[in-house]
PDB file of C-alpha atoms in Angstrom:
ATOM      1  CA  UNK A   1       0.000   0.000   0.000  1.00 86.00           C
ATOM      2  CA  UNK A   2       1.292   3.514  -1.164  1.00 91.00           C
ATOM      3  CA  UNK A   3       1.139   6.333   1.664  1.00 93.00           C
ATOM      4  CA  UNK A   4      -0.831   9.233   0.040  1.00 91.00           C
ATOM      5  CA  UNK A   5       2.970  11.270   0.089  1.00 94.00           C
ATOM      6  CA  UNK A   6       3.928   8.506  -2.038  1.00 95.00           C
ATOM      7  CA  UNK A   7       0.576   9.084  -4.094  1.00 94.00           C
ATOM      8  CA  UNK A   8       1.253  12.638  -4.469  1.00 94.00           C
ATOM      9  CA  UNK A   9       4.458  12.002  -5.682  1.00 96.00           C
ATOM     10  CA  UNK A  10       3.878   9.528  -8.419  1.00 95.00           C
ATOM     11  CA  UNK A  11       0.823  11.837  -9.144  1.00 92.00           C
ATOM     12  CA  UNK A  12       3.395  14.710 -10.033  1.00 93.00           C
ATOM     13  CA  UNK A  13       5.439  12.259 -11.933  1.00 93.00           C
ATOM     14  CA  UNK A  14       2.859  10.495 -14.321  1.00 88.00           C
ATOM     15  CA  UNK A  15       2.408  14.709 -15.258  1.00 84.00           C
ATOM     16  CA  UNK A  16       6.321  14.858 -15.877  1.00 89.00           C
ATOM     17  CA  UNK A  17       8.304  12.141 -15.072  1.00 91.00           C
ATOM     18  CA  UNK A  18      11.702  14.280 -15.888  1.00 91.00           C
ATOM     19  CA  UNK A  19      10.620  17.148 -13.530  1.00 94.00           C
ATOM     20  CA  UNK A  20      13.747  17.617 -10.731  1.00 95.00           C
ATOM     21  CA  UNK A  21      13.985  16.973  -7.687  1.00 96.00           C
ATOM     22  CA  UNK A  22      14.008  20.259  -6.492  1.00 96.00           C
ATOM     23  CA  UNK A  23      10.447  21.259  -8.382  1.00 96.00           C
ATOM     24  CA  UNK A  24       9.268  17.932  -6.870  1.00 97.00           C
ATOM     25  CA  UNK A  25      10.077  19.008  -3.197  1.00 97.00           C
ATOM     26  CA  UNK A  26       8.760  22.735  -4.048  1.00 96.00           C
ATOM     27  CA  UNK A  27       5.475  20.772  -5.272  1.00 96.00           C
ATOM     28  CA  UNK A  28       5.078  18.468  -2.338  1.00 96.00           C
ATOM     29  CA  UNK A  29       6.663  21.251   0.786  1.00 96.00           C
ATOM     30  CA  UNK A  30       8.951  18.416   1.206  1.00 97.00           C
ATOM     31  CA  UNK A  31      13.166  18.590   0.890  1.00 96.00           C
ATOM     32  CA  UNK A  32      15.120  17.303  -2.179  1.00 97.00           C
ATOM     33  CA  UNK A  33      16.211  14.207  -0.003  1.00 97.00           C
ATOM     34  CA  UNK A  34      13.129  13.441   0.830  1.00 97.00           C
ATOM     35  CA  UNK A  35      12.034  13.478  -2.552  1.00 97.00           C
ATOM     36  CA  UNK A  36      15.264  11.537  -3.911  1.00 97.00           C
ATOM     37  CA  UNK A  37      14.567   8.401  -0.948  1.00 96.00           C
ATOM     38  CA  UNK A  38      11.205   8.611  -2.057  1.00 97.00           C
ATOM     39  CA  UNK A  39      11.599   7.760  -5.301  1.00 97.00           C
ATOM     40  CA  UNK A  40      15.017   5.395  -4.585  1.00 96.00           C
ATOM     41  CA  UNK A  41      12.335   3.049  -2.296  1.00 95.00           C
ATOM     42  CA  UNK A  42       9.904   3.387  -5.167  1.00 96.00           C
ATOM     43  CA  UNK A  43      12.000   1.777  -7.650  1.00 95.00           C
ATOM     44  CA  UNK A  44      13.153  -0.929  -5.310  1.00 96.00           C
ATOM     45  CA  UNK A  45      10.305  -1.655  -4.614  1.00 95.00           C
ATOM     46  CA  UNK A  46       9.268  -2.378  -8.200  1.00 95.00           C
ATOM     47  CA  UNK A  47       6.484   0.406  -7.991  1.00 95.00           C
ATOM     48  CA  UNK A  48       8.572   2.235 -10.449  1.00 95.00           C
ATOM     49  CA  UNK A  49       9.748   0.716 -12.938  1.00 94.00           C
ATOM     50  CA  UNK A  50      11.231   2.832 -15.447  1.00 90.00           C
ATOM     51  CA  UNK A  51      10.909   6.236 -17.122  1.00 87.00           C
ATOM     52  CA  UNK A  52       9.169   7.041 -20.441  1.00 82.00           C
ATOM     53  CA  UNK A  53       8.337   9.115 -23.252  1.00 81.00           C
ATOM     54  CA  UNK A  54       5.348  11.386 -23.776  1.00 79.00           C
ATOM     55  CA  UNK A  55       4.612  12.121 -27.351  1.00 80.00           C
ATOM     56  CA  UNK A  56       3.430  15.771 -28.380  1.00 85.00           C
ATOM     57  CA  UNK A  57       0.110  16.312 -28.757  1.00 79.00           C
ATOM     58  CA  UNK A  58       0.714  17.659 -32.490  1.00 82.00           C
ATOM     59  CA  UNK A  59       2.899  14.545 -33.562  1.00 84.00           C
ATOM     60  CA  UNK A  60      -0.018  12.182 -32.250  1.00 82.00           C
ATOM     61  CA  UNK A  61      -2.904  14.059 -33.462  1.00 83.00           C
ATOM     62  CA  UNK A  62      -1.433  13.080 -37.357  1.00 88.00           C
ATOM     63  CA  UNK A  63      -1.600   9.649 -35.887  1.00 94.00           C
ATOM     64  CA  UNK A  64      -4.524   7.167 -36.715  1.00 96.00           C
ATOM     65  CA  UNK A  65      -4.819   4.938 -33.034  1.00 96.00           C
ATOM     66  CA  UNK A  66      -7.465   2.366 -33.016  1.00 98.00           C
ATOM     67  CA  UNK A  67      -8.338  -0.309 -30.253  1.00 98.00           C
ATOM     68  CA  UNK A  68      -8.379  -3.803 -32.086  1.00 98.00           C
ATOM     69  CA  UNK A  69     -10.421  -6.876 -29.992  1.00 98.00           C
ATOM     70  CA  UNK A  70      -8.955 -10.056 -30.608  1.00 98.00           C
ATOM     71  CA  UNK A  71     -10.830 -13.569 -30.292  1.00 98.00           C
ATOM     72  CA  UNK A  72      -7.635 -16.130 -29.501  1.00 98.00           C
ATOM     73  CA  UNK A  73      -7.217 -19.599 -29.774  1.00 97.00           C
ATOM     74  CA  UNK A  74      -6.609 -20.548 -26.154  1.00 96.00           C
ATOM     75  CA  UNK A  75      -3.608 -22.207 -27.212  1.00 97.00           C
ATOM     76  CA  UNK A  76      -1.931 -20.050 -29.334  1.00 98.00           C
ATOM     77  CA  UNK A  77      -2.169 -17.205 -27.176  1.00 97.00           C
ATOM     78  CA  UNK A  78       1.471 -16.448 -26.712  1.00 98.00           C
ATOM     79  CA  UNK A  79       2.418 -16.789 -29.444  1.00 98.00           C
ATOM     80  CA  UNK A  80      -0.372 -14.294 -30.683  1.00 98.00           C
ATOM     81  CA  UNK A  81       1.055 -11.915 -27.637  1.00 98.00           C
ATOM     82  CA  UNK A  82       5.012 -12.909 -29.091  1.00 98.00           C
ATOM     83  CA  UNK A  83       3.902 -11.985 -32.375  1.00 98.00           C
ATOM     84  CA  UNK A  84       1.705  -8.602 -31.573  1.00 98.00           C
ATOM     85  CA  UNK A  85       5.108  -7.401 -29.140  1.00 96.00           C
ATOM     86  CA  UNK A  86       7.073  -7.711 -32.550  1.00 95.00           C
ATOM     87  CA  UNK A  87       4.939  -5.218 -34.432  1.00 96.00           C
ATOM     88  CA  UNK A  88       6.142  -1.665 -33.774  1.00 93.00           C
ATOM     89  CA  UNK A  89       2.664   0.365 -34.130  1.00 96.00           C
ATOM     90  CA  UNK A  90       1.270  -1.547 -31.097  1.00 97.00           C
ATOM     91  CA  UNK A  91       1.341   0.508 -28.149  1.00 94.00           C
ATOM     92  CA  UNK A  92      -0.476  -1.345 -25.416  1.00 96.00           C
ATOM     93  CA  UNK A  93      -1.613  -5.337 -25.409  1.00 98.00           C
ATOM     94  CA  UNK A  94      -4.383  -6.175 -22.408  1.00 98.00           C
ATOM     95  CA  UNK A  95      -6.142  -9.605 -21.561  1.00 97.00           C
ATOM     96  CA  UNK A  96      -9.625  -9.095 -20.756  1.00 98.00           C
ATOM     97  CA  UNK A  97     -12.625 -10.953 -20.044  1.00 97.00           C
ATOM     98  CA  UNK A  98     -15.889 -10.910 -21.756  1.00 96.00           C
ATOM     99  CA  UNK A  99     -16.872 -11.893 -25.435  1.00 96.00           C
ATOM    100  CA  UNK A 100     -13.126 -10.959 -26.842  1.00 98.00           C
ATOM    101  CA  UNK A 101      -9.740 -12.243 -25.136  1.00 98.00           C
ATOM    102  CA  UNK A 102      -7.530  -9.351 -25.807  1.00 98.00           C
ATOM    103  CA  UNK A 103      -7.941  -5.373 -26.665  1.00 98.00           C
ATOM    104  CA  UNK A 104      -5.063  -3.873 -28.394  1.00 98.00           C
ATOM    105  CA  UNK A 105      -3.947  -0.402 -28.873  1.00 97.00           C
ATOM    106  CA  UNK A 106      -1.750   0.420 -31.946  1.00 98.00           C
ATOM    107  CA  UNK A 107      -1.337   3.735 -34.317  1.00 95.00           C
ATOM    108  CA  UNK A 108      -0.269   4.017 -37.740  1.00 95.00           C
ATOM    109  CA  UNK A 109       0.448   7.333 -39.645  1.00 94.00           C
ATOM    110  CA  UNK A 110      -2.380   6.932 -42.389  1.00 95.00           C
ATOM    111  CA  UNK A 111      -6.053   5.110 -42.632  1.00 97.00           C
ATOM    112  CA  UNK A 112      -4.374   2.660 -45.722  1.00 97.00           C
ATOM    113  CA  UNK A 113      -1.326   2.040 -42.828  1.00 97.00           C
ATOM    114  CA  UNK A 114      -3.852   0.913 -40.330  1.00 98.00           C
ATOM    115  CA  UNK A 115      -5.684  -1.230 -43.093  1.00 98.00           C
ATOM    116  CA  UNK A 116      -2.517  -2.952 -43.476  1.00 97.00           C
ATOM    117  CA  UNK A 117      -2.065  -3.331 -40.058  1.00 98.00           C
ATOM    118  CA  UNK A 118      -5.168  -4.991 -39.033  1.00 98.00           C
ATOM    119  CA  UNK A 119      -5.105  -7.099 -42.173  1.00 98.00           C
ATOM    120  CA  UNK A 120      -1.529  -8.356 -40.292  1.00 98.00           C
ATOM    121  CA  UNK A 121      -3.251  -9.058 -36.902  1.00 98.00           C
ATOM    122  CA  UNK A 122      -6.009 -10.508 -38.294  1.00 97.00           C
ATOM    123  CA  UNK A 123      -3.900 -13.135 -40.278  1.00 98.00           C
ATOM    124  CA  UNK A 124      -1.689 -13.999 -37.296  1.00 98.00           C
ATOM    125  CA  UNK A 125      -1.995 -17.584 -36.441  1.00 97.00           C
ATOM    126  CA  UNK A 126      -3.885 -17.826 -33.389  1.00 98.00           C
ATOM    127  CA  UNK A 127      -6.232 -14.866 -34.079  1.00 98.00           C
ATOM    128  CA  UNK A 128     -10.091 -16.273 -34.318  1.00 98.00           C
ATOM    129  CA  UNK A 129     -11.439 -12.663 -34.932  1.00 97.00           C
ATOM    130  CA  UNK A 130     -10.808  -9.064 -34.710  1.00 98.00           C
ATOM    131  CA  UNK A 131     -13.018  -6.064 -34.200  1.00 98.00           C
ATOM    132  CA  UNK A 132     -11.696  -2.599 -34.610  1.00 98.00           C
ATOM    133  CA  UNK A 133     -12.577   1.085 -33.563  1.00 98.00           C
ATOM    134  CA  UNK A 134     -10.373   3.840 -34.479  1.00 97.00           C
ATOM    135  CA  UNK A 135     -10.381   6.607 -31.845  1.00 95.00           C
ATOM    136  CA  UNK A 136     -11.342   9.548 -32.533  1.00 93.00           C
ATOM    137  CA  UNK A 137     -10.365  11.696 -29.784  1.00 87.00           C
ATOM    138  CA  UNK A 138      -8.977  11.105 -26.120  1.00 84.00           C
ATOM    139  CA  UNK A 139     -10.385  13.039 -23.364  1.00 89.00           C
ATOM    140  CA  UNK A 140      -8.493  11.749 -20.624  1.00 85.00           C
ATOM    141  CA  UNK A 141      -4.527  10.774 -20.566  1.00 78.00           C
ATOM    142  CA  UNK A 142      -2.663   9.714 -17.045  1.00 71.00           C
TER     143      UNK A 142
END
């Protein structure tokens, strides 16, 4: 369980994960070594687990991102999760329940690019059925 200073904290950091440690303390009223141990238990404990890259909104908004729902032979899962982690345009894989096994997130830079793409999934051994929505806007990014 995460103490709410170690809420706060990660809070600020999902916003900008390359703000210092300095602005961190001014944001929290707490000292830079505070901060820095913070963050040093964080990672050890495995709660964070690396640092990453935020695209621009103006380079994504060219972008065409779609969720794909995948139908998988139980068997050939992995290897439909091996294969999808081997194609760079998909951004996030999930397992879910319900009437599809898996809801992908991937982007391409044009319509015929995602066509291509999905026509790729889709013929992946392992992969019963797809269903796709491109997304048309997001309203909410943590």
């Amino acid at each position: 369980m995460l103490s709410n200073a170690e809420q706060a904290l990660l809070s600020l950091l999902r916003v900008n994960a390359r703000a210092s440690t300095a602005e961190l303390a001014r944001r929290l009223g707490v000292s830079r070594t505070t901060v820095q141990s913070r963050i040093e238990r964080l990672e050890q404990r495995g709660i964070i687990t690396g640092y990453g890259v935020r695209l621009s909104p103006d380079y994504e908004q060219g972008l065409v991102r779609a969720h794909v729902l995948l139908t998988v032979t139980p068997k050939l899962a992995d290897k439909v999760v091996r294969s999808l982690q081997a194609l760079p345009p998909v951004r996030t894989l999930h397992s879910v329940s319900g009437n599809f096994d898996m809801i992908v997130i991937v982007d391409a830079p044009s319509i015929k690019d995602l066509d291509t793409l999905l026509d790729q999934i889709g013929a992946m051994d392992g992969v019963e059925r797809t269903s796709s929505s491109i997304i048309l806007s997001t309203r909410i990014d943590r």
